Structure formats: structure tokens, C-alpha cells
mmCIF file with all atom_site columns, N, CA and C in Angstrom:
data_model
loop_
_atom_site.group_PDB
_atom_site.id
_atom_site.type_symbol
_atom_site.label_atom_id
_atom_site.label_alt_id
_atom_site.label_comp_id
_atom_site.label_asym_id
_atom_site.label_entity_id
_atom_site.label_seq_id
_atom_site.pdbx_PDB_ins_code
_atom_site.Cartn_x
_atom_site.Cartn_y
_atom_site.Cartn_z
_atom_site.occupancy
_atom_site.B_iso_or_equiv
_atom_site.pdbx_formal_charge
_atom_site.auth_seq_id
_atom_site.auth_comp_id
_atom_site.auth_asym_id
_atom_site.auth_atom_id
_atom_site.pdbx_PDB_model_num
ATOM 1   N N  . UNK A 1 1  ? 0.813  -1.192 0.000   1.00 0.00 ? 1  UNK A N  1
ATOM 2   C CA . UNK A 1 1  ? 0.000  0.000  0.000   1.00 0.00 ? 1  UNK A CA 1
ATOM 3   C C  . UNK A 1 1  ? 0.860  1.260  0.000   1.00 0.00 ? 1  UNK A C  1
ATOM 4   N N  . UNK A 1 2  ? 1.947  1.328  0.715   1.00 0.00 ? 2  UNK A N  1
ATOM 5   C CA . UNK A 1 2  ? 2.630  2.347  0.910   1.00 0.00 ? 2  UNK A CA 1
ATOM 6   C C  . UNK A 1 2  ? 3.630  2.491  -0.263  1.00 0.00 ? 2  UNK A C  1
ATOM 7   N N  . UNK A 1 3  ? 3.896  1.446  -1.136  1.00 0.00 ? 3  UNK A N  1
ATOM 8   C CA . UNK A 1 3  ? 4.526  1.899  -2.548  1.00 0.00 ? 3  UNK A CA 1
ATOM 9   C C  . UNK A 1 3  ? 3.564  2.741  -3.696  1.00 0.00 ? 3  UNK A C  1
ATOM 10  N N  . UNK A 1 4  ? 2.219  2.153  -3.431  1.00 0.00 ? 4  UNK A N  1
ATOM 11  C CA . UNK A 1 4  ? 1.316  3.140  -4.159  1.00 0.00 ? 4  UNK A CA 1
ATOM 12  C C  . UNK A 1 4  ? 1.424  4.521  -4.026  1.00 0.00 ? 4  UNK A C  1
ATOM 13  N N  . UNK A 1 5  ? 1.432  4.331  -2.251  1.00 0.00 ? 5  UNK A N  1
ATOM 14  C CA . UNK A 1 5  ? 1.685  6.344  -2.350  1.00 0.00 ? 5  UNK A CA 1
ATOM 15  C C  . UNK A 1 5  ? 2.976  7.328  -2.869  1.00 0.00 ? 5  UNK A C  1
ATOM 16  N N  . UNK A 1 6  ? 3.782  6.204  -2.859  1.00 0.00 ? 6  UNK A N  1
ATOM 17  C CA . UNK A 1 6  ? 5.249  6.302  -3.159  1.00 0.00 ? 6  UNK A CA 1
ATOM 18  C C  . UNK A 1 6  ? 5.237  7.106  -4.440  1.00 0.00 ? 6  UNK A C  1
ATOM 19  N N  . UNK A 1 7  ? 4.158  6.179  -5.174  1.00 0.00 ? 7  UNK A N  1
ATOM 20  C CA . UNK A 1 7  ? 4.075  6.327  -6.979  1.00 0.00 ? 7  UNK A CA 1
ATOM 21  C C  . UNK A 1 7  ? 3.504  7.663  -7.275  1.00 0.00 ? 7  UNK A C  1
ATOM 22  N N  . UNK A 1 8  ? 2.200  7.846  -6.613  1.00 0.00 ? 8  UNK A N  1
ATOM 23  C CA . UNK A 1 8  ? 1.502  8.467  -6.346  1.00 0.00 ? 8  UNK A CA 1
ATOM 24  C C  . UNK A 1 8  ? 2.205  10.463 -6.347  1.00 0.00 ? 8  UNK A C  1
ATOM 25  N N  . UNK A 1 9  ? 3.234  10.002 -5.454  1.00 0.00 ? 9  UNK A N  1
ATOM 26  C CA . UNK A 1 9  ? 4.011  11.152 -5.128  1.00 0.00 ? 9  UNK A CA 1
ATOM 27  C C  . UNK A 1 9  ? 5.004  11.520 -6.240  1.00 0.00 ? 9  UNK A C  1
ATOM 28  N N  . UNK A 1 10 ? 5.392  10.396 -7.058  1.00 0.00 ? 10 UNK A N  1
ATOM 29  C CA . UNK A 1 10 ? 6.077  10.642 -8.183  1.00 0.00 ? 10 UNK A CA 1
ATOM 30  C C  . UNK A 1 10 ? 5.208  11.582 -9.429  1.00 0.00 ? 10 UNK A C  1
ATOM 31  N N  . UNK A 1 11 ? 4.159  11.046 -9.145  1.00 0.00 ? 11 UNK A N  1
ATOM 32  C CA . UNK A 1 11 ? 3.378  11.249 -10.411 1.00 0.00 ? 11 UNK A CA 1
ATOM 33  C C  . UNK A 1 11 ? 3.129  13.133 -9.915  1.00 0.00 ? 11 UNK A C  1
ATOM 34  N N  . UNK A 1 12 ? 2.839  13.230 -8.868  1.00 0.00 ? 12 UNK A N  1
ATOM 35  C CA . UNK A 1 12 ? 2.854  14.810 -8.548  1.00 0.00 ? 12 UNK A CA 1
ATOM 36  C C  . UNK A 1 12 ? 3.594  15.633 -8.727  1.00 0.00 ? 12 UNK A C  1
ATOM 37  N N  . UNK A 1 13 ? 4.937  15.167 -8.327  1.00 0.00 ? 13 UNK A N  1
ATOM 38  C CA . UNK A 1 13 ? 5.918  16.102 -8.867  1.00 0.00 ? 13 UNK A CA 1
ATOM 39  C C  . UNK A 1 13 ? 6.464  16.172 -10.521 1.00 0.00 ? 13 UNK A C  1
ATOM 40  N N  . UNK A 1 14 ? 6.025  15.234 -10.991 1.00 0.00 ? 14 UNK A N  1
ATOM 41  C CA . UNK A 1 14 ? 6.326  15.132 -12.710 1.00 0.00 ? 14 UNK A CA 1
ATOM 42  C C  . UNK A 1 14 ? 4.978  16.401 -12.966 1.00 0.00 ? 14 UNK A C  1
ATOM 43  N N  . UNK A 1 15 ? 3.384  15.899 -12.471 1.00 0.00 ? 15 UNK A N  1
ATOM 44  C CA . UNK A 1 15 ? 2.656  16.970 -12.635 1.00 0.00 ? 15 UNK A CA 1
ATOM 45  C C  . UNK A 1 15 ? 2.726  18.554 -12.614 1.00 0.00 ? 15 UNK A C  1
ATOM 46  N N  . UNK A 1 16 ? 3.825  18.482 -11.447 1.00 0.00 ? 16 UNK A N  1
ATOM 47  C CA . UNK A 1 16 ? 3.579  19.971 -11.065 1.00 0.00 ? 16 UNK A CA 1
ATOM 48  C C  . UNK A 1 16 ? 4.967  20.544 -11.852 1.00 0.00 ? 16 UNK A C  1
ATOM 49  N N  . UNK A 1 17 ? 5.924  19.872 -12.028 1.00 0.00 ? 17 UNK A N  1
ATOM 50  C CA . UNK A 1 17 ? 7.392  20.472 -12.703 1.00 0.00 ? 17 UNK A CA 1
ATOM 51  C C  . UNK A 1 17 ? 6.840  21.009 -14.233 1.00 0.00 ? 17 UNK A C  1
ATOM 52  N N  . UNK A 1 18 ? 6.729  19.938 -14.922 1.00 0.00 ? 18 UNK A N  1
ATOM 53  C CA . UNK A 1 18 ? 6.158  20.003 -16.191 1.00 0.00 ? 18 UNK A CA 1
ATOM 54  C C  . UNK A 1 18 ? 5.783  20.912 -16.850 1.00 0.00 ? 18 UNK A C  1
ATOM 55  N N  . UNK A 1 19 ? 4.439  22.038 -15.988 1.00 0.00 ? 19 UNK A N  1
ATOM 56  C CA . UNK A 1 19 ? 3.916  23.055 -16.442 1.00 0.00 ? 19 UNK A CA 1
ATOM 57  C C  . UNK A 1 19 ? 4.432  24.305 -15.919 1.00 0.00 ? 19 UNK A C  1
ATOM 58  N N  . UNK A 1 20 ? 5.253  23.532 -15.039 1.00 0.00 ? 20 UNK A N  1
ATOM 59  C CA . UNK A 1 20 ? 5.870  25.131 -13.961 1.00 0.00 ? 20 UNK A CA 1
ATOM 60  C C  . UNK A 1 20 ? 7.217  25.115 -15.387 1.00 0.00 ? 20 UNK A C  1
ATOM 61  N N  . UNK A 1 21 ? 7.595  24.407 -15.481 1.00 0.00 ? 21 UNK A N  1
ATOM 62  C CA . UNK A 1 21 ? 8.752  24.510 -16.184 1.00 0.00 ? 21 UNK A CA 1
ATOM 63  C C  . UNK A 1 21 ? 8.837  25.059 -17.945 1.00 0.00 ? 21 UNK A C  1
ATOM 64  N N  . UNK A 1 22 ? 7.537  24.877 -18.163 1.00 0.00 ? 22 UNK A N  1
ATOM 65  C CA . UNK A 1 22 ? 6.871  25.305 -19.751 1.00 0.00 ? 22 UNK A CA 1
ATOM 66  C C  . UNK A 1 22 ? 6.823  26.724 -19.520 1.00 0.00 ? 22 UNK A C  1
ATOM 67  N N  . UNK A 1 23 ? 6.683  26.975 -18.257 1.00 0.00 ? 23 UNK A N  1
ATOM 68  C CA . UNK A 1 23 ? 5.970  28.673 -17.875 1.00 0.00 ? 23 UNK A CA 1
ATOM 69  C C  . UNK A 1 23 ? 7.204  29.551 -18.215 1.00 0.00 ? 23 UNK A C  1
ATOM 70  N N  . UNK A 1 24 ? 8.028  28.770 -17.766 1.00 0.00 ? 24 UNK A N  1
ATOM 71  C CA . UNK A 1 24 ? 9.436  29.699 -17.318 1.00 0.00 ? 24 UNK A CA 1
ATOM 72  C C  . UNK A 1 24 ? 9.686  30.745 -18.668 1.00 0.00 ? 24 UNK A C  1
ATOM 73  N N  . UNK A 1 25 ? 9.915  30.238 -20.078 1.00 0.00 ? 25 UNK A N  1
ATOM 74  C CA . UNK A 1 25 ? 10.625 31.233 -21.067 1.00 0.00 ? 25 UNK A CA 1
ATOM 75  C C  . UNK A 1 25 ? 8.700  32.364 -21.114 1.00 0.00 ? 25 UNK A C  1
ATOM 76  N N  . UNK A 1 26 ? 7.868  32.032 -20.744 1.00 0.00 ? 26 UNK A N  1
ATOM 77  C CA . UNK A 1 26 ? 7.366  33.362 -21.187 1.00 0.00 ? 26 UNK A CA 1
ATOM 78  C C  . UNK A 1 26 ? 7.009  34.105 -19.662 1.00 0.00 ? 26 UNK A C  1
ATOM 79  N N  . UNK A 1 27 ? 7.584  33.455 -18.527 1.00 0.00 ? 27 UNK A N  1
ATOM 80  C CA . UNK A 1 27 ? 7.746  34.813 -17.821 1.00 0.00 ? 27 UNK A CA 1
ATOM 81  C C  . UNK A 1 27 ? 8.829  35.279 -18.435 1.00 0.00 ? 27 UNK A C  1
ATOM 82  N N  . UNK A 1 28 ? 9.805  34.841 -18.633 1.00 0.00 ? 28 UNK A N  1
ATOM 83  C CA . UNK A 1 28 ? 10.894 35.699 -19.079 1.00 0.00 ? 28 UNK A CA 1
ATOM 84  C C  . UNK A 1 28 ? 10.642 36.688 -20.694 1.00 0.00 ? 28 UNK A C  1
ATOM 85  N N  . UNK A 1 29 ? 10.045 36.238 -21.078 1.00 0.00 ? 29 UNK A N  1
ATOM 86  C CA . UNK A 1 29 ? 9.158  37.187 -22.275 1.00 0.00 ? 29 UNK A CA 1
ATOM 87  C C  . UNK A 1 29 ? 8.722  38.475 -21.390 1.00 0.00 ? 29 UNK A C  1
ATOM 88  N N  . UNK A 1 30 ? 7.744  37.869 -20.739 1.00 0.00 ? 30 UNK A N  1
ATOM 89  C CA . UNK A 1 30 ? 6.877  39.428 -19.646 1.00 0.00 ? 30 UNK A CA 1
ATOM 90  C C  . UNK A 1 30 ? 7.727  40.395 -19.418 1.00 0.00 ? 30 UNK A C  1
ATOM 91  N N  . UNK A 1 31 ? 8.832  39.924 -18.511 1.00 0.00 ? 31 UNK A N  1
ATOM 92  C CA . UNK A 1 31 ? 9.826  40.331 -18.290 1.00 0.00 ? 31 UNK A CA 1
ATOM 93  C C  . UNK A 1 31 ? 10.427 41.227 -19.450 1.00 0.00 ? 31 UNK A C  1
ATOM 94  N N  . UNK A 1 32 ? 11.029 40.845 -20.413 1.00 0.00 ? 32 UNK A N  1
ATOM 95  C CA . UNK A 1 32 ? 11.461 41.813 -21.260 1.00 0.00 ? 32 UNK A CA 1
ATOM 96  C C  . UNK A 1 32 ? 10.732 42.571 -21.983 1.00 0.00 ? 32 UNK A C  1
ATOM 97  N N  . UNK A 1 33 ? 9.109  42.688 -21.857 1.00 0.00 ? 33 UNK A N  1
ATOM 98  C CA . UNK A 1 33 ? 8.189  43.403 -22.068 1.00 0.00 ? 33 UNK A CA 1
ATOM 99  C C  . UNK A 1 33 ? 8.095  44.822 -21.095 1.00 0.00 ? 33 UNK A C  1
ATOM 100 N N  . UNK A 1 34 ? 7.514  43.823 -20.036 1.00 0.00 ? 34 UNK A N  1
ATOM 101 C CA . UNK A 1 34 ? 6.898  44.711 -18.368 1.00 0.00 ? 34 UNK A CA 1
ATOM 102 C C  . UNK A 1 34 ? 8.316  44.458 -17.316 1.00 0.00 ? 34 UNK A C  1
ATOM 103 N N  . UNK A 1 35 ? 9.369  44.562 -17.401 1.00 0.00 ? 35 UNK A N  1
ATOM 104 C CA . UNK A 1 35 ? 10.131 44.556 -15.989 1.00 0.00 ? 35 UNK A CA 1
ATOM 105 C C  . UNK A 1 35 ? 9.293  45.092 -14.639 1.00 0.00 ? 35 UNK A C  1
ATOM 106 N N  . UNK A 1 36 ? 9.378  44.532 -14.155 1.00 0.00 ? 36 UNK A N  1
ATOM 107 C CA . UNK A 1 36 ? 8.582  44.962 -12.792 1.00 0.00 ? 36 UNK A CA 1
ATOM 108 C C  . UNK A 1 36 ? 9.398  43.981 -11.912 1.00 0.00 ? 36 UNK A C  1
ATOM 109 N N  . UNK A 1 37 ? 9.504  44.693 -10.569 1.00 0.00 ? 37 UNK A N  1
ATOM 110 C CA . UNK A 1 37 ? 9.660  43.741 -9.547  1.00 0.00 ? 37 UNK A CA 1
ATOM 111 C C  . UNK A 1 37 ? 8.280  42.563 -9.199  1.00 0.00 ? 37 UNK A C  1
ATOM 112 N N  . UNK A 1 38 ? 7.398  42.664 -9.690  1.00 0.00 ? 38 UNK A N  1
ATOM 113 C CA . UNK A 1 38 ? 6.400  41.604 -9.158  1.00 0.00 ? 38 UNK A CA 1
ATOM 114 C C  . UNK A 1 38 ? 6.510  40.401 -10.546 1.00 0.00 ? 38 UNK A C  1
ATOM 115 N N  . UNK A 1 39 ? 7.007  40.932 -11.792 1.00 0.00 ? 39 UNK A N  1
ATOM 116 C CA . UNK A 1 39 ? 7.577  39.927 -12.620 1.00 0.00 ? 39 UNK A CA 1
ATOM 117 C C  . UNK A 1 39 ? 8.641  39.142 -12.626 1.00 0.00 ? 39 UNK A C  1
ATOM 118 N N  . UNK A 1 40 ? 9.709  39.691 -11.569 1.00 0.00 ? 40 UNK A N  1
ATOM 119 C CA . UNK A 1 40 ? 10.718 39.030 -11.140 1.00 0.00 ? 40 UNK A CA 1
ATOM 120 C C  . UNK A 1 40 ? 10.380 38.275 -9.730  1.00 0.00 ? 40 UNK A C  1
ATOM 121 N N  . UNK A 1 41 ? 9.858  38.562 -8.940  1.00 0.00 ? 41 UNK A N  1
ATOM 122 C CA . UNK A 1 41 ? 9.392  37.653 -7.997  1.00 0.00 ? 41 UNK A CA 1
ATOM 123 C C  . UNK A 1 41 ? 8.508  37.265 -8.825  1.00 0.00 ? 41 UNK A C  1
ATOM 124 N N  . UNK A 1 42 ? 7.495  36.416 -9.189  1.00 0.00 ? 42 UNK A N  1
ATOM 125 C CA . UNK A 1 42 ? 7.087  35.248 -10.052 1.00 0.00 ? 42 UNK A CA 1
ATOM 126 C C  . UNK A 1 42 ? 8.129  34.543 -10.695 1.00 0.00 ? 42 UNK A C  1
ATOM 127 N N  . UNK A 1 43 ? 9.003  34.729 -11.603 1.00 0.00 ? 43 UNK A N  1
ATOM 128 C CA . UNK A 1 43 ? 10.229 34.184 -11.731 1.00 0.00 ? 43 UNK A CA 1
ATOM 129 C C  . UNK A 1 43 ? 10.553 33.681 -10.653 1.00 0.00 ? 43 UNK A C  1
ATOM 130 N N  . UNK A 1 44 ? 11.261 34.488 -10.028 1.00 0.00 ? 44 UNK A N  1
ATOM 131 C CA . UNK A 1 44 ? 11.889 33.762 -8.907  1.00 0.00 ? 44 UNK A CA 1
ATOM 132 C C  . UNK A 1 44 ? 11.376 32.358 -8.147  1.00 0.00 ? 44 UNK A C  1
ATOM 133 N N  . UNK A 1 45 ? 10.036 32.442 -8.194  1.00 0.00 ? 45 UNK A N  1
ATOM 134 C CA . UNK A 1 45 ? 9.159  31.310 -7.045  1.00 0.00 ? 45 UNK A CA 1
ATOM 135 C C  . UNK A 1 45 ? 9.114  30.284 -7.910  1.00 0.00 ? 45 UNK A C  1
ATOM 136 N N  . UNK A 1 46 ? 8.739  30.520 -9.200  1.00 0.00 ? 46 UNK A N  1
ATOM 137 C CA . UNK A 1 46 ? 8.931  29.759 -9.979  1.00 0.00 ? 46 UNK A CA 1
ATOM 138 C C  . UNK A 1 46 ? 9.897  28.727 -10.220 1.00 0.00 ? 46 UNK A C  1
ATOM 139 N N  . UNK A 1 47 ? 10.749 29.698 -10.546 1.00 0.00 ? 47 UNK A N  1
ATOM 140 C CA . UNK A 1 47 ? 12.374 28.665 -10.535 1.00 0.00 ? 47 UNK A CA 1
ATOM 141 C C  . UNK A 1 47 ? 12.705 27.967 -9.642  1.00 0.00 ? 47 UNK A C  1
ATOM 142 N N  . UNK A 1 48 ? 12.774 28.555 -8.059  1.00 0.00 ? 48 UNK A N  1
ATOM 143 C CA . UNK A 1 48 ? 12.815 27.931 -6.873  1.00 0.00 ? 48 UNK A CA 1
ATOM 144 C C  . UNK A 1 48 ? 11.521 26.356 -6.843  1.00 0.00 ? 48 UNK A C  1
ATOM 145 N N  . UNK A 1 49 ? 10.543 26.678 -7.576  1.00 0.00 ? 49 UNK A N  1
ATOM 146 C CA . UNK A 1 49 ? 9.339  25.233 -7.269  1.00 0.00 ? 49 UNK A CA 1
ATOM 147 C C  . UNK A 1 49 ? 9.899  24.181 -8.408  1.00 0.00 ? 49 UNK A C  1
ATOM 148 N N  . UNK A 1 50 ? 10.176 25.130 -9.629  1.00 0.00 ? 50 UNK A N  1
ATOM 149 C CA . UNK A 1 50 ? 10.882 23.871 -10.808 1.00 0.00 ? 50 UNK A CA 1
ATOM 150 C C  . UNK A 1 50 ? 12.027 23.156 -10.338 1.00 0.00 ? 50 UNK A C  1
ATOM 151 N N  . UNK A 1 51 ? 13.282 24.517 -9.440  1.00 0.00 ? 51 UNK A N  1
ATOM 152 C CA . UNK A 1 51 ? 14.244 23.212 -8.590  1.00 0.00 ? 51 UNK A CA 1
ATOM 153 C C  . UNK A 1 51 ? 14.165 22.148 -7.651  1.00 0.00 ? 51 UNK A C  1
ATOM 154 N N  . UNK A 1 52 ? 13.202 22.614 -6.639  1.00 0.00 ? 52 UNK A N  1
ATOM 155 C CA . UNK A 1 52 ? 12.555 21.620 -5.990  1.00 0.00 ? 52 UNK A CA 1
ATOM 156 C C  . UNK A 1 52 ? 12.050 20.274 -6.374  1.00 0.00 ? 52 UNK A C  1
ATOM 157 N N  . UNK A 1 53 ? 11.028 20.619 -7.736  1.00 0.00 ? 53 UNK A N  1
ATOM 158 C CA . UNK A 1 53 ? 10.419 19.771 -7.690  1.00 0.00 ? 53 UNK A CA 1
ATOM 159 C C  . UNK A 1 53 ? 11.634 18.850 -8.871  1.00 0.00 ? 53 UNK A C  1
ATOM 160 N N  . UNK A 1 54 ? 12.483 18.900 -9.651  1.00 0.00 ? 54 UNK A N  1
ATOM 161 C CA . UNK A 1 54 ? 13.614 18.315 -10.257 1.00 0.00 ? 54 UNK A CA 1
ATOM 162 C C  . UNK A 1 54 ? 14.181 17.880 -9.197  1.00 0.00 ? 54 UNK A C  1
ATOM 163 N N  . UNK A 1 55 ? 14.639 18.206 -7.804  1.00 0.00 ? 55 UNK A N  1
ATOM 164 C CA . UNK A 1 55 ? 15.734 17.608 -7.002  1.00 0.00 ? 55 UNK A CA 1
ATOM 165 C C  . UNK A 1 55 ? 15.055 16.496 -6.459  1.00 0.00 ? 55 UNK A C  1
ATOM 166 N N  . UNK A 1 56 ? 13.821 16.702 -6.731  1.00 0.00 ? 56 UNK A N  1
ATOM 167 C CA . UNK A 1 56 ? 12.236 15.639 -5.716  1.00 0.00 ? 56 UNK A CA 1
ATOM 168 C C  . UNK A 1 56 ? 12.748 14.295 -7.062  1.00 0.00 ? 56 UNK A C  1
ATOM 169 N N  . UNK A 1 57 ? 12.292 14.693 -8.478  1.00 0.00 ? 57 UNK A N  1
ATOM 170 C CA . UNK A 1 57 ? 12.378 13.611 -9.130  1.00 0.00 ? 57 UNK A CA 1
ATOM 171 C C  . UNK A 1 57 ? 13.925 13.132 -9.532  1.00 0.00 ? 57 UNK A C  1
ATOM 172 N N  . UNK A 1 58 ? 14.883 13.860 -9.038  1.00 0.00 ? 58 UNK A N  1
ATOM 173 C CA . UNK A 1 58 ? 16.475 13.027 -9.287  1.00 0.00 ? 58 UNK A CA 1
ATOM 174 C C  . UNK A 1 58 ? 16.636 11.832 -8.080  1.00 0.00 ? 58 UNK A C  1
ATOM 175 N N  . UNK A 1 59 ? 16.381 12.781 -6.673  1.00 0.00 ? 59 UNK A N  1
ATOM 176 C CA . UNK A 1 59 ? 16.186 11.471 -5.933  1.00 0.00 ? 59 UNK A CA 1
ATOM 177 C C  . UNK A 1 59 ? 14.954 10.338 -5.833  1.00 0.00 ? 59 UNK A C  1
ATOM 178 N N  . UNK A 1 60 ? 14.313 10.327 -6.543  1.00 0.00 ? 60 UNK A N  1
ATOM 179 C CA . UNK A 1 60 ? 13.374 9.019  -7.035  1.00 0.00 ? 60 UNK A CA 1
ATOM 180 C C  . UNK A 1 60 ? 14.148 8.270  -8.063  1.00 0.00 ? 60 UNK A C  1
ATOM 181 N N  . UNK A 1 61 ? 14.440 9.055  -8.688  1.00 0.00 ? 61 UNK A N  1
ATOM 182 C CA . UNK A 1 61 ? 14.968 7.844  -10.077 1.00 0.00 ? 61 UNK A CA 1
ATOM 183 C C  . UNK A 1 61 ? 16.423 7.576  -9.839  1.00 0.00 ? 61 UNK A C  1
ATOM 184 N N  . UNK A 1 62 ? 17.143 8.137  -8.566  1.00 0.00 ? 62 UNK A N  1
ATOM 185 C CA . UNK A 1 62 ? 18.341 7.133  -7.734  1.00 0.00 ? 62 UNK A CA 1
ATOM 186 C C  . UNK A 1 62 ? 17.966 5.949  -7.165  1.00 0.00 ? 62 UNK A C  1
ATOM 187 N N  . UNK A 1 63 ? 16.422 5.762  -6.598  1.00 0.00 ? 63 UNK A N  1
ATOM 188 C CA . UNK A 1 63 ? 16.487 4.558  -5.658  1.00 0.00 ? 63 UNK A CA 1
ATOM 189 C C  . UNK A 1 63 ? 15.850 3.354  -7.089  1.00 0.00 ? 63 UNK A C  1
#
């Protein structure tokens, strides 16, 4: 039962990287449109959730 959730948890972070990570070149579009500090923090959180969630799926596909 507890490998299901295992899977389960894999499948979330592939979910959530995926589209966070598609996002990234057109904040950076916005960005060279609208500079704003509230366009760079979005970036920023961004990047920080796409590293996260990549360091989440490197250590899965070690074990």
C-alpha cells in the first residue's frame, strides 16, 4: 500500500514540474516586455518550485 503512495508522489511532482517549467521562457518574455519587480518575484518562485520539484524527481529515479 505504501509503494502506491510512493508512486503516487512521483506522479505529482512530474505533474507539477512540467507546467511550472513550460511557464518559465514566457515569464521571461513578460519580463522583457513589463520589468517589474512583481515579474521578477514570479520568476523567482517559480524557478525555486521547478528546482525543488527536479531535485524531488532526481532522488526518485536514484532509488
Amino acid at each position: 500500500e505504501s509503494g502506491v503512495l510512493l508512486r503516487a508522489r512521483a506522479w505529482a511532482s512530474w505533474l507539477g514540474f512540467i507546467p511550472a517549467a513550460l511557464v518559465l521562457p514566457l515569464e521571461m518574455y513578460s519580463i522583457s516586455k513589463r520589468p517589474g519587480w512583481a515579474s521578477w518575484l514570479l520568476l523567482a518562485v517559480n524557478v525555486l518550485v521547478v528546482w525543488v520539484l527536479a531535485r524531488d524527481i532526481g532522488k526518485r529515479r536514484k532509488h
